[in-house]
Amino acid sequence: MVMEIANASSPEVFVLLGFSSRPSLEPILFVLVLGFYVVSLLGNGTIILVSCVDVHLHTPMYFFLANLSFLDIGFTTSIIPQLLVNLWGPQKTISYGGCVVQFYISHWLGATECVLLAVMSYDRYAAICRPLHYTVTMHPRLCLRLAFTSWFGGLTTSMVGSTLTMLLPLCGNNRIDHFFCEMPLIMQLACVDTSLNEVEMYVASFIFVVLPLGLILVSYGHIACAAFNNTCSSHVAVVALFYGSIIFMYLQPAKSNSHERGKFLALFYTVVTPMLNPLIYTLRNKDVKKALRRLVLEKSCGRLVWVLAQG
């Protein structure tokens, strides 16, 4: 019955208002977002490649980092192509099905990243603060379990929260004041009481945002006492941007009108943060630099041997 009501009142398309109130800004944003997206794909793709190919990087840290890079590629790809289309021309619409797919995937991967960042901070805590027990603590089976928990936990909260939100009757309302389909904004369109949905959103936000952030802060607090370097400080900055913008979006009232600032904050965790992660772990990481050099040298030597053999 609820599904029938939702379907009957669901629009065929949604209008993503995005930055349409600032038309002069759209061409600039298009170039910036496209540039960030390309760098993000190349950077995260490189991290995945070297982490899989180089045996020296078959460690828990790079296993989780490859997961994070794969996740970032999926997360940005679920949002940015549609954003680029909307920034390029006057058409600002997305189909109902496209909105649903974007909503579920971005929610799933966003929640997964929150948990995965906490897992990565625990891995660094174990490596730096308990180095003698690290190999015993972070054994391969535990790493697989932690990664599975991150992905499955994100999927679970997405299935519950997204489904409850998409079942809300919208009564024909289809104008979303954002550049992608996101839970608080769709809840604003509902023509019924959304108290239950808001409670679910706040509980999920506490479990998947506040608790992981607390674990990250505790882990890095201990790490700071042991050895605080540039990579750690950069990672903390990225975590602050990622969690800060998510907290702003998900821990304010659903009917709040302060989403204009939220659009620009959302650009950080959908566009900028996924690009910064591979830069931090490649430009500031000696192991990754060495792995890249070995990969390039192997390719070059292999090509030289092939040329000599042909000659």
mmCIF file with all atom_site columns, N, CA, C and O in Angstrom, residues 232-251:
data_model
loop_
_atom_site.group_PDB
_atom_site.id
_atom_site.type_symbol
_atom_site.label_atom_id
_atom_site.label_alt_id
_atom_site.label_comp_id
_atom_site.label_asym_id
_atom_site.label_entity_id
_atom_site.label_seq_id
_atom_site.pdbx_PDB_ins_code
_atom_site.Cartn_x
_atom_site.Cartn_y
_atom_site.Cartn_z
_atom_site.occupancy
_atom_site.B_iso_or_equiv
_atom_site.pdbx_formal_charge
_atom_site.auth_seq_id
_atom_site.auth_comp_id
_atom_site.auth_asym_id
_atom_site.auth_atom_id
_atom_site.pdbx_PDB_model_num
ATOM 1  N N  . CYS A 1 232 ? 50.301 12.025 8.464  1.00 0.00 ? 232 CYS A N  1
ATOM 2  C CA . CYS A 1 232 ? 49.228 11.953 9.450  1.00 0.00 ? 232 CYS A CA 1
ATOM 3  C C  . CYS A 1 232 ? 48.454 13.256 9.515  1.00 0.00 ? 232 CYS A C  1
ATOM 4  O O  . CYS A 1 232 ? 47.231 13.260 9.568  1.00 0.00 ? 232 CYS A O  1
ATOM 5  N N  . SER A 1 233 ? 49.164 14.383 9.521  1.00 0.00 ? 233 SER A N  1
ATOM 6  C CA . SER A 1 233 ? 48.482 15.673 9.607  1.00 0.00 ? 233 SER A CA 1
ATOM 7  C C  . SER A 1 233 ? 47.620 15.916 8.381  1.00 0.00 ? 233 SER A C  1
ATOM 8  O O  . SER A 1 233 ? 46.512 16.460 8.485  1.00 0.00 ? 233 SER A O  1
ATOM 9  N N  . SER A 1 234 ? 48.097 15.514 7.194  1.00 0.00 ? 234 SER A N  1
ATOM 10 C CA . SER A 1 234 ? 47.308 15.673 5.975  1.00 0.00 ? 234 SER A CA 1
ATOM 11 C C  . SER A 1 234 ? 46.071 14.792 6.018  1.00 0.00 ? 234 SER A C  1
ATOM 12 O O  . SER A 1 234 ? 44.982 15.203 5.614  1.00 0.00 ? 234 SER A O  1
ATOM 13 N N  . HIS A 1 235 ? 46.244 13.562 6.510  1.00 0.00 ? 235 HIS A N  1
ATOM 14 C CA . HIS A 1 235 ? 45.104 12.648 6.610  1.00 0.00 ? 235 HIS A CA 1
ATOM 15 C C  . HIS A 1 235 ? 44.064 13.210 7.566  1.00 0.00 ? 235 HIS A C  1
ATOM 16 O O  . HIS A 1 235 ? 42.854 13.142 7.301  1.00 0.00 ? 235 HIS A O  1
ATOM 17 N N  . VAL A 1 236 ? 44.513 13.794 8.677  1.00 0.00 ? 236 VAL A N  1
ATOM 18 C CA . VAL A 1 236 ? 43.590 14.403 9.633  1.00 0.00 ? 236 VAL A CA 1
ATOM 19 C C  . VAL A 1 236 ? 42.832 15.550 8.977  1.00 0.00 ? 236 VAL A C  1
ATOM 20 O O  . VAL A 1 236 ? 41.627 15.732 9.205  1.00 0.00 ? 236 VAL A O  1
ATOM 21 N N  . ALA A 1 237 ? 43.516 16.332 8.138  1.00 0.00 ? 237 ALA A N  1
ATOM 22 C CA . ALA A 1 237 ? 42.850 17.442 7.444  1.00 0.00 ? 237 ALA A CA 1
ATOM 23 C C  . ALA A 1 237 ? 41.767 16.933 6.504  1.00 0.00 ? 237 ALA A C  1
ATOM 24 O O  . ALA A 1 237 ? 40.664 17.483 6.432  1.00 0.00 ? 237 ALA A O  1
ATOM 25 N N  . VAL A 1 238 ? 42.076 15.852 5.765  1.00 0.00 ? 238 VAL A N  1
ATOM 26 C CA . VAL A 1 238 ? 41.088 15.271 4.853  1.00 0.00 ? 238 VAL A CA 1
ATOM 27 C C  . VAL A 1 238 ? 39.900 14.717 5.633  1.00 0.00 ? 238 VAL A C  1
ATOM 28 O O  . VAL A 1 238 ? 38.738 14.901 5.253  1.00 0.00 ? 238 VAL A O  1
ATOM 29 N N  . VAL A 1 239 ? 40.187 14.045 6.749  1.00 0.00 ? 239 VAL A N  1
ATOM 30 C CA . VAL A 1 239 ? 39.109 13.517 7.598  1.00 0.00 ? 239 VAL A CA 1
ATOM 31 C C  . VAL A 1 239 ? 38.224 14.646 8.094  1.00 0.00 ? 239 VAL A C  1
ATOM 32 O O  . VAL A 1 239 ? 36.996 14.536 8.116  1.00 0.00 ? 239 VAL A O  1
ATOM 33 N N  . ALA A 1 240 ? 38.848 15.770 8.495  1.00 0.00 ? 240 ALA A N  1
ATOM 34 C CA . ALA A 1 240 ? 38.077 16.910 8.995  1.00 0.00 ? 240 ALA A CA 1
ATOM 35 C C  . ALA A 1 240 ? 37.148 17.460 7.915  1.00 0.00 ? 240 ALA A C  1
ATOM 36 O O  . ALA A 1 240 ? 35.975 17.772 8.177  1.00 0.00 ? 240 ALA A O  1
ATOM 37 N N  . LEU A 1 241 ? 37.657 17.586 6.686  1.00 0.00 ? 241 LEU A N  1
ATOM 38 C CA . LEU A 1 241 ? 36.824 18.076 5.579  1.00 0.00 ? 241 LEU A CA 1
ATOM 39 C C  . LEU A 1 241 ? 35.683 17.106 5.281  1.00 0.00 ? 241 LEU A C  1
ATOM 40 O O  . LEU A 1 241 ? 34.530 17.514 5.114  1.00 0.00 ? 241 LEU A O  1
ATOM 41 N N  . PHE A 1 242 ? 36.010 15.833 5.214  1.00 0.00 ? 242 PHE A N  1
ATOM 42 C CA . PHE A 1 242 ? 35.018 14.811 4.849  1.00 0.00 ? 242 PHE A CA 1
ATOM 43 C C  . PHE A 1 242 ? 33.917 14.723 5.896  1.00 0.00 ? 242 PHE A C  1
ATOM 44 O O  . PHE A 1 242 ? 32.731 14.824 5.590  1.00 0.00 ? 242 PHE A O  1
ATOM 45 N N  . TYR A 1 243 ? 34.306 14.549 7.161  1.00 0.00 ? 243 TYR A N  1
ATOM 46 C CA . TYR A 1 243 ? 33.305 14.385 8.206  1.00 0.00 ? 243 TYR A CA 1
ATOM 47 C C  . TYR A 1 243 ? 32.592 15.695 8.526  1.00 0.00 ? 243 TYR A C  1
ATOM 48 O O  . TYR A 1 243 ? 31.398 15.692 8.843  1.00 0.00 ? 243 TYR A O  1
ATOM 49 N N  . GLY A 1 244 ? 33.318 16.815 8.452  1.00 0.00 ? 244 GLY A N  1
ATOM 50 C CA . GLY A 1 244 ? 32.691 18.103 8.746  1.00 0.00 ? 244 GLY A CA 1
ATOM 51 C C  . GLY A 1 244 ? 31.537 18.411 7.824  1.00 0.00 ? 244 GLY A C  1
ATOM 52 O O  . GLY A 1 244 ? 30.448 18.827 8.256  1.00 0.00 ? 244 GLY A O  1
ATOM 53 N N  . SER A 1 245 ? 31.735 18.184 6.522  1.00 0.00 ? 245 SER A N  1
ATOM 54 C CA . SER A 1 245 ? 30.674 18.469 5.557  1.00 0.00 ? 245 SER A CA 1
ATOM 55 C C  . SER A 1 245 ? 29.509 17.494 5.696  1.00 0.00 ? 245 SER A C  1
ATOM 56 O O  . SER A 1 245 ? 28.344 17.878 5.543  1.00 0.00 ? 245 SER A O  1
ATOM 57 N N  . ILE A 1 246 ? 29.808 16.225 6.000  1.00 0.00 ? 246 ILE A N  1
ATOM 58 C CA . ILE A 1 246 ? 28.735 15.236 6.175  1.00 0.00 ? 246 ILE A CA 1
ATOM 59 C C  . ILE A 1 246 ? 27.912 15.553 7.422  1.00 0.00 ? 246 ILE A C  1
ATOM 60 O O  . ILE A 1 246 ? 26.676 15.468 7.404  1.00 0.00 ? 246 ILE A O  1
ATOM 61 N N  . ILE A 1 247 ? 28.584 15.917 8.502  1.00 0.00 ? 247 ILE A N  1
ATOM 62 C CA . ILE A 1 247 ? 27.863 16.269 9.729  1.00 0.00 ? 247 ILE A CA 1
ATOM 63 C C  . ILE A 1 247 ? 26.954 17.459 9.483  1.00 0.00 ? 247 ILE A C  1
ATOM 64 O O  . ILE A 1 247 ? 25.814 17.509 9.955  1.00 0.00 ? 247 ILE A O  1
ATOM 65 N N  . PHE A 1 248 ? 27.442 18.436 8.713  1.00 0.00 ? 248 PHE A N  1
ATOM 66 C CA . PHE A 1 248 ? 26.626 19.605 8.399  1.00 0.00 ? 248 PHE A CA 1
ATOM 67 C C  . PHE A 1 248 ? 25.361 19.198 7.651  1.00 0.00 ? 248 PHE A C  1
ATOM 68 O O  . PHE A 1 248 ? 24.269 19.718 7.910  1.00 0.00 ? 248 PHE A O  1
ATOM 69 N N  . MET A 1 249 ? 25.489 18.254 6.721  1.00 0.00 ? 249 MET A N  1
ATOM 70 C CA . MET A 1 249 ? 24.348 17.856 5.900  1.00 0.00 ? 249 MET A CA 1
ATOM 71 C C  . MET A 1 249 ? 23.365 16.977 6.661  1.00 0.00 ? 249 MET A C  1
ATOM 72 O O  . MET A 1 249 ? 22.150 17.125 6.527  1.00 0.00 ? 249 MET A O  1
ATOM 73 N N  . TYR A 1 250 ? 23.864 16.048 7.470  1.00 0.00 ? 250 TYR A N  1
ATOM 74 C CA . TYR A 1 250 ? 23.002 15.004 8.012  1.00 0.00 ? 250 TYR A CA 1
ATOM 75 C C  . TYR A 1 250 ? 22.582 15.209 9.458  1.00 0.00 ? 250 TYR A C  1
ATOM 76 O O  . TYR A 1 250 ? 21.689 14.514 9.934  1.00 0.00 ? 250 TYR A O  1
ATOM 77 N N  . LEU A 1 251 ? 23.197 16.117 10.184 1.00 0.00 ? 251 LEU A N  1
ATOM 78 C CA . LEU A 1 251 ? 22.832 16.326 11.577 1.00 0.00 ? 251 LEU A CA 1
ATOM 79 C C  . LEU A 1 251 ? 22.151 17.667 11.804 1.00 0.00 ? 251 LEU A C  1
ATOM 80 O O  . LEU A 1 251 ? 22.174 18.210 12.901 1.00 0.00 ? 251 LEU A O  1
#
